């Protein structure tokens, strides 16, 4: 794959480590995104963050001075909800167990999928959910995991928003959604039947649909080789690694060919020359 100057019509842009770190915008991010927008490049922020809503993320971006509308944010919860809403086994007579932060439930409700909480199921009188959507949330409890295990054991479709093992925090790496999924996997002896987020295919399929562009017209920008770069490459989308996040130039040199981006830049601002 190659990226030709002036060939890019849309961006699939990761957030953490590309646009912001914590509460601060990454160096060059505001300039780069503002310039892309001025040149008429369509922008889609694609994040594995499942616990927050797209509206909340857009608001946070705007608060940092990064131009963003809610419709330009696609979370792994929204991708999971799209997959569930269109699933051939969808059973409208039964509800879907939503596990995770508010973003998981909100995304399902926005797509007309009725949800049930672990608390409601704990009474033992509700029908078994036909699917479980499991994403990260700071308030996920043992009751949530227990109900997920009961449902998966009873044959419910198990959908993971994403499988990230860890979550970077100022104090170090905290358990991410992958670690919470592992407890359900351990107790059921099963693995999720569907994974929505990066580097998996549903995230990129939905992102291209929303942009209304073909893979070769888009540039996927990220800071992690094993998710942002591998996932986009597999989907046939040209890739750029931005060095404001997790991986550096040495990581690229040591990476296997399928993990290597087409372009490496110091910041989002340095991408401007690709939109000619
Ligand atoms: Mg990132």
Short mmCIF file of C-alpha atoms and ligand atoms in Angstrom, two decimals:
data_model
loop_
_atom_site.label_atom_id
_atom_site.label_comp_id
_atom_site.label_asym_id
_atom_site.label_seq_id
_atom_site.Cartn_x
_atom_site.Cartn_y
_atom_site.Cartn_z
CA UNK A 1 0.00 0.00 0.00
CA UNK A 2 1.11 3.54 -0.51
CA UNK A 3 -0.18 6.97 0.26
CA UNK A 4 -0.04 9.42 -2.61
CA UNK A 5 0.02 13.14 -2.01
CA UNK A 6 -3.43 14.62 -2.50
CA UNK A 7 -5.14 11.20 -2.63
CA UNK A 8 -6.59 11.28 0.88
CA UNK A 9 -10.27 12.25 1.16
CA UNK A 10 -10.96 11.00 4.67
CA UNK A 11 -9.24 10.28 7.96
CA UNK A 12 -9.94 7.49 10.42
CA UNK A 13 -8.31 8.99 13.46
CA UNK A 14 -7.52 7.29 16.77
CA UNK A 15 -7.91 9.48 19.87
CA UNK A 16 -5.74 8.50 22.84
CA UNK A 17 -2.09 9.18 21.98
CA UNK A 18 -3.00 10.81 18.66
CA UNK A 19 -5.41 13.65 19.45
CA UNK A 20 -5.01 13.81 23.23
CA UNK A 21 -3.20 12.36 26.19
CA UNK A 22 -5.19 12.66 29.40
CA UNK A 23 -6.73 16.11 29.40
CA UNK A 24 -4.16 17.68 27.05
CA UNK A 25 -4.21 17.77 23.24
CA UNK A 26 -1.18 16.07 21.63
CA UNK A 27 1.40 18.40 20.04
CA UNK A 28 0.28 19.41 16.54
CA UNK A 29 -3.13 17.74 16.84
CA UNK A 30 -5.32 20.84 16.83
CA UNK A 31 -3.38 22.41 13.93
CA UNK A 32 -3.39 19.18 11.91
CA UNK A 33 -7.10 18.49 12.34
CA UNK A 34 -8.12 22.09 11.74
CA UNK A 35 -6.11 22.15 8.53
CA UNK A 36 -7.54 18.81 7.37
CA UNK A 37 -11.04 20.13 7.90
CA UNK A 38 -10.27 23.34 6.00
CA UNK A 39 -9.12 21.24 3.05
CA UNK A 40 -12.43 19.35 3.06
CA UNK A 41 -11.04 16.07 4.45
CA UNK A 42 -13.78 14.05 6.18
CA UNK A 43 -12.77 13.07 9.72
CA UNK A 44 -13.97 10.09 11.74
CA UNK A 45 -12.63 9.58 15.25
CA UNK A 46 -12.57 5.81 15.79
CA UNK A 47 -11.96 4.76 19.37
CA UNK A 48 -12.01 1.48 21.30
CA UNK A 49 -13.24 3.51 24.26
CA UNK A 50 -16.57 1.84 25.00
CA UNK A 51 -17.63 3.31 28.32
CA UNK A 52 -18.16 6.89 27.15
CA UNK A 53 -20.81 8.07 24.72
CA UNK A 54 -19.96 9.62 21.34
CA UNK A 55 -21.62 12.85 22.50
CA UNK A 56 -19.45 12.90 25.64
CA UNK A 57 -16.29 12.33 23.63
CA UNK A 58 -17.18 15.03 21.08
CA UNK A 59 -17.79 17.44 23.94
CA UNK A 60 -14.44 16.57 25.49
CA UNK A 61 -12.70 17.16 22.16
CA UNK A 62 -14.43 20.49 21.65
CA UNK A 63 -13.42 21.48 25.19
CA UNK A 64 -9.76 20.95 24.24
CA UNK A 65 -10.14 23.07 21.12
CA UNK A 66 -10.30 20.08 18.75
CA UNK A 67 -13.04 20.51 16.14
CA UNK A 68 -15.46 17.55 16.51
CA UNK A 69 -19.15 16.79 16.15
CA UNK A 70 -20.92 13.82 17.72
CA UNK A 71 -21.50 12.27 14.27
CA UNK A 72 -17.72 12.28 13.72
CA UNK A 73 -17.08 9.96 16.68
CA UNK A 74 -17.45 6.18 16.40
CA UNK A 75 -16.90 4.17 19.59
CA UNK A 76 -16.49 0.40 19.83
CA UNK A 77 -19.83 0.35 21.70
CA UNK A 78 -21.55 1.88 18.68
CA UNK A 79 -19.93 -0.64 16.36
CA UNK A 80 -21.03 -3.46 18.69
CA UNK A 81 -24.57 -2.05 18.79
CA UNK A 82 -24.71 -1.88 14.97
CA UNK A 83 -23.62 -5.51 14.76
CA UNK A 84 -26.21 -6.58 17.33
CA UNK A 85 -29.02 -4.55 15.72
CA UNK A 86 -28.40 -6.22 12.36
CA UNK A 87 -27.54 -9.69 13.65
CA UNK A 88 -29.40 -12.53 11.92
CA UNK A 89 -30.10 -14.21 15.28
CA UNK A 90 -31.63 -11.04 16.77
CA UNK A 91 -34.58 -11.98 18.95
CA UNK A 92 -36.79 -8.91 19.42
CA UNK A 93 -38.80 -10.69 22.10
CA UNK A 94 -35.80 -10.76 24.42
CA UNK A 95 -33.46 -8.06 25.62
CA UNK A 96 -29.67 -7.60 25.47
CA UNK A 97 -27.56 -7.52 28.63
CA UNK A 98 -25.46 -4.35 28.56
CA UNK A 99 -22.29 -4.57 30.66
CA UNK A 100 -19.97 -1.55 30.93
CA UNK A 101 -20.11 2.22 31.15
CA UNK A 102 -23.03 4.38 29.95
CA UNK A 103 -21.73 4.27 26.36
CA UNK A 104 -22.60 0.57 25.98
CA UNK A 105 -26.29 0.92 26.87
CA UNK A 106 -26.71 4.27 25.10
CA UNK A 107 -25.37 2.85 21.82
CA UNK A 108 -27.78 -0.11 21.94
CA UNK A 109 -30.79 2.08 22.77
CA UNK A 110 -29.88 4.51 19.96
CA UNK A 111 -30.14 1.60 17.52
CA UNK A 112 -33.48 0.43 18.87
CA UNK A 113 -32.10 -2.55 20.79
CA UNK A 114 -33.86 -3.13 24.13
CA UNK A 115 -31.42 -3.62 27.01
CA UNK A 116 -31.55 -5.21 30.43
CA UNK A 117 -29.18 -4.58 33.33
CA UNK A 118 -27.47 -7.19 35.47
CA UNK A 119 -29.40 -5.78 38.44
CA UNK A 120 -32.72 -6.53 36.71
CA UNK A 121 -31.58 -10.04 35.80
CA UNK A 122 -30.33 -10.75 39.32
CA UNK A 123 -33.93 -11.19 40.50
CA UNK A 124 -34.04 -14.37 38.39
CA UNK A 125 -37.42 -13.60 36.82
CA UNK A 126 -36.35 -12.01 33.53
CA UNK A 127 -35.98 -14.13 30.38
CA UNK A 128 -32.39 -15.00 29.47
CA UNK A 129 -30.94 -12.23 27.24
CA UNK A 130 -30.33 -13.30 23.65
CA UNK A 131 -27.04 -11.38 23.59
CA UNK A 132 -24.52 -9.85 25.97
CA UNK A 133 -22.59 -6.73 24.95
CA UNK A 134 -19.57 -6.33 27.19
CA UNK A 135 -17.49 -3.16 27.27
CA UNK A 136 -15.35 -1.33 29.77
CA UNK A 137 -16.83 0.65 32.61
CA UNK A 138 -15.33 1.90 35.85
CA UNK A 139 -18.41 0.64 37.72
CA UNK A 140 -18.53 -2.92 36.35
CA UNK A 141 -19.36 -5.23 39.26
CA UNK A 142 -19.19 -8.92 40.08
CA UNK A 143 -22.98 -8.96 39.54
CA UNK A 144 -22.43 -7.74 35.96
CA UNK A 145 -19.84 -10.44 35.30
CA UNK A 146 -22.00 -13.10 36.97
CA UNK A 147 -25.04 -12.29 34.81
CA UNK A 148 -22.81 -12.25 31.71
CA UNK A 149 -21.55 -15.72 32.63
CA UNK A 150 -25.09 -17.06 33.22
CA UNK A 151 -26.28 -15.67 29.88
CA UNK A 152 -23.29 -16.90 27.87
CA UNK A 153 -23.60 -20.35 29.46
CA UNK A 154 -27.29 -20.32 28.52
CA UNK A 155 -26.34 -19.74 24.88
CA UNK A 156 -26.50 -15.94 24.50
CA UNK A 157 -24.41 -14.35 21.76
CA UNK A 158 -21.39 -12.79 23.49
CA UNK A 159 -20.25 -9.54 21.90
CA UNK A 160 -17.09 -7.73 23.07
CA UNK A 161 -16.71 -4.05 22.30
CA UNK A 162 -12.91 -4.48 22.30
CA UNK A 163 -10.24 -6.71 23.76
CA UNK A 164 -7.61 -4.24 24.98
CA UNK A 165 -5.86 -5.95 27.91
CA UNK A 166 -4.89 -2.75 29.68
CA UNK A 167 -5.88 0.86 30.06
CA UNK A 168 -3.13 3.48 30.49
CA UNK A 169 -3.62 5.70 33.55
CA UNK A 170 -1.35 8.27 35.21
CA UNK A 171 -0.44 5.57 37.80
CA UNK A 172 0.29 2.81 35.33
CA UNK A 173 -1.60 0.17 33.38
CA UNK A 174 -5.06 -0.66 34.74
CA UNK A 175 -7.11 -3.70 33.64
CA UNK A 176 -8.86 -2.97 30.35
CA UNK A 177 -11.93 -4.61 28.83
CA UNK A 178 -9.86 -7.59 27.71
CA UNK A 179 -9.04 -8.36 31.34
CA UNK A 180 -12.74 -8.23 32.30
CA UNK A 181 -13.64 -10.42 29.31
CA UNK A 182 -11.04 -12.90 30.53
CA UNK A 183 -12.98 -13.49 33.74
CA UNK A 184 -16.12 -14.38 31.76
CA UNK A 185 -14.04 -16.51 29.38
CA UNK A 186 -12.44 -18.31 32.33
CA UNK A 187 -15.80 -19.05 33.93
CA UNK A 188 -17.52 -20.17 30.72
CA UNK A 189 -14.69 -21.80 28.77
CA UNK A 190 -15.85 -19.69 25.81
CA UNK A 191 -14.56 -16.72 23.84
CA UNK A 192 -16.63 -13.78 22.54
CA UNK A 193 -18.55 -14.67 19.39
CA UNK A 194 -18.01 -11.21 17.96
CA UNK A 195 -15.46 -8.45 18.62
CA UNK A 196 -16.36 -4.97 17.39
CA UNK A 197 -13.39 -2.68 18.01
CA UNK A 198 -9.94 -2.24 16.50
CA UNK A 199 -8.11 -4.23 15.13
CA UNK A 200 -11.20 -6.25 14.15
CA UNK A 201 -13.06 -5.88 10.87
CA UNK A 202 -16.45 -4.48 12.10
CA UNK A 203 -14.83 -1.23 13.31
CA UNK A 204 -13.35 -0.49 9.88
CA UNK A 205 -16.40 -1.63 7.92
CA UNK A 206 -18.62 0.77 9.89
CA UNK A 207 -16.07 3.59 9.75
CA UNK A 208 -15.86 3.41 5.93
CA UNK A 209 -19.67 3.24 5.73
CA UNK A 210 -20.00 6.39 7.82
CA UNK A 211 -17.37 8.24 5.78
CA UNK A 212 -18.96 7.04 2.54
CA UNK A 213 -15.47 6.45 1.14
CA UNK A 214 -13.50 3.50 -0.24
CA UNK A 215 -10.59 2.07 1.76
CA UNK A 216 -7.97 3.50 -0.62
CA UNK A 217 -9.39 7.04 -0.27
CA UNK A 218 -8.84 7.04 3.49
CA UNK A 219 -5.83 7.33 5.77
CA UNK A 220 -6.00 5.58 9.16
CA UNK A 221 -3.97 7.38 11.82
CA UNK A 222 -2.98 5.79 15.11
CA UNK A 223 -0.29 5.43 17.74
CA UNK A 224 -0.39 1.64 18.30
CA UNK A 225 0.95 -0.82 15.78
CA UNK A 226 -1.00 -3.90 16.94
CA UNK A 227 -4.42 -2.22 16.85
CA UNK A 228 -4.52 0.96 14.72
CA UNK A 229 -2.02 -0.14 12.09
CA UNK A 230 -2.70 -3.89 11.84
CA UNK A 231 -6.49 -3.40 11.81
CA UNK A 232 -6.47 -0.76 9.07
CA UNK A 233 -3.94 -2.67 6.97
CA UNK A 234 -6.11 -5.79 7.15
CA UNK A 235 -9.06 -3.67 5.96
CA UNK A 236 -6.97 -2.39 3.02
CA UNK A 237 -6.73 1.15 4.39
CA UNK A 238 -3.41 3.07 4.09
CA UNK A 239 -1.92 3.83 7.51
CA UNK A 240 0.07 6.50 9.32
CA UNK A 241 1.73 6.10 12.71
CA UNK A 242 1.89 9.28 14.77
CA UNK A 243 4.69 9.39 17.32
CA UNK A 244 2.78 11.27 20.04
CA UNK A 245 1.55 8.07 21.74
CA UNK A 246 2.61 4.53 22.57
CA UNK A 247 4.93 3.39 19.77
CA UNK A 248 8.14 4.97 18.46
CA UNK A 249 10.39 4.65 15.41
CA UNK A 250 12.35 1.76 16.99
CA UNK A 251 9.10 -0.21 17.39
CA UNK A 252 8.42 0.24 13.67
CA UNK A 253 11.93 -0.95 12.78
CA UNK A 254 11.50 -4.06 14.92
CA UNK A 255 7.93 -4.78 13.79
CA UNK A 256 6.96 -7.55 11.37
CA UNK A 257 5.91 -6.32 7.89
CA UNK A 258 2.16 -6.58 8.62
CA UNK A 259 2.64 -4.24 11.61
CA UNK A 260 4.42 -1.50 9.62
CA UNK A 261 2.62 1.74 8.73
CA UNK A 262 2.88 3.32 5.27
CA UNK A 263 3.88 6.63 6.81
CA UNK A 264 5.49 7.66 10.13
CA UNK A 265 5.10 11.26 11.30
CA UNK A 266 5.96 13.14 14.47
CA UNK A 267 2.50 14.68 14.85
CA UNK A 268 -0.87 15.08 13.13
CA UNK A 269 0.31 18.44 11.83
CA UNK A 270 3.01 16.70 9.76
CA UNK A 271 0.30 14.83 7.83
CA UNK A 272 -0.88 18.01 6.11
CA UNK A 273 1.31 17.41 3.06
CA UNK A 274 -0.69 14.25 2.24
CA UNK A 275 -3.78 16.27 1.57
CA UNK A 276 -1.86 18.35 -0.92
MG1 LIG B 1 -4.28 5.32 20.73
#
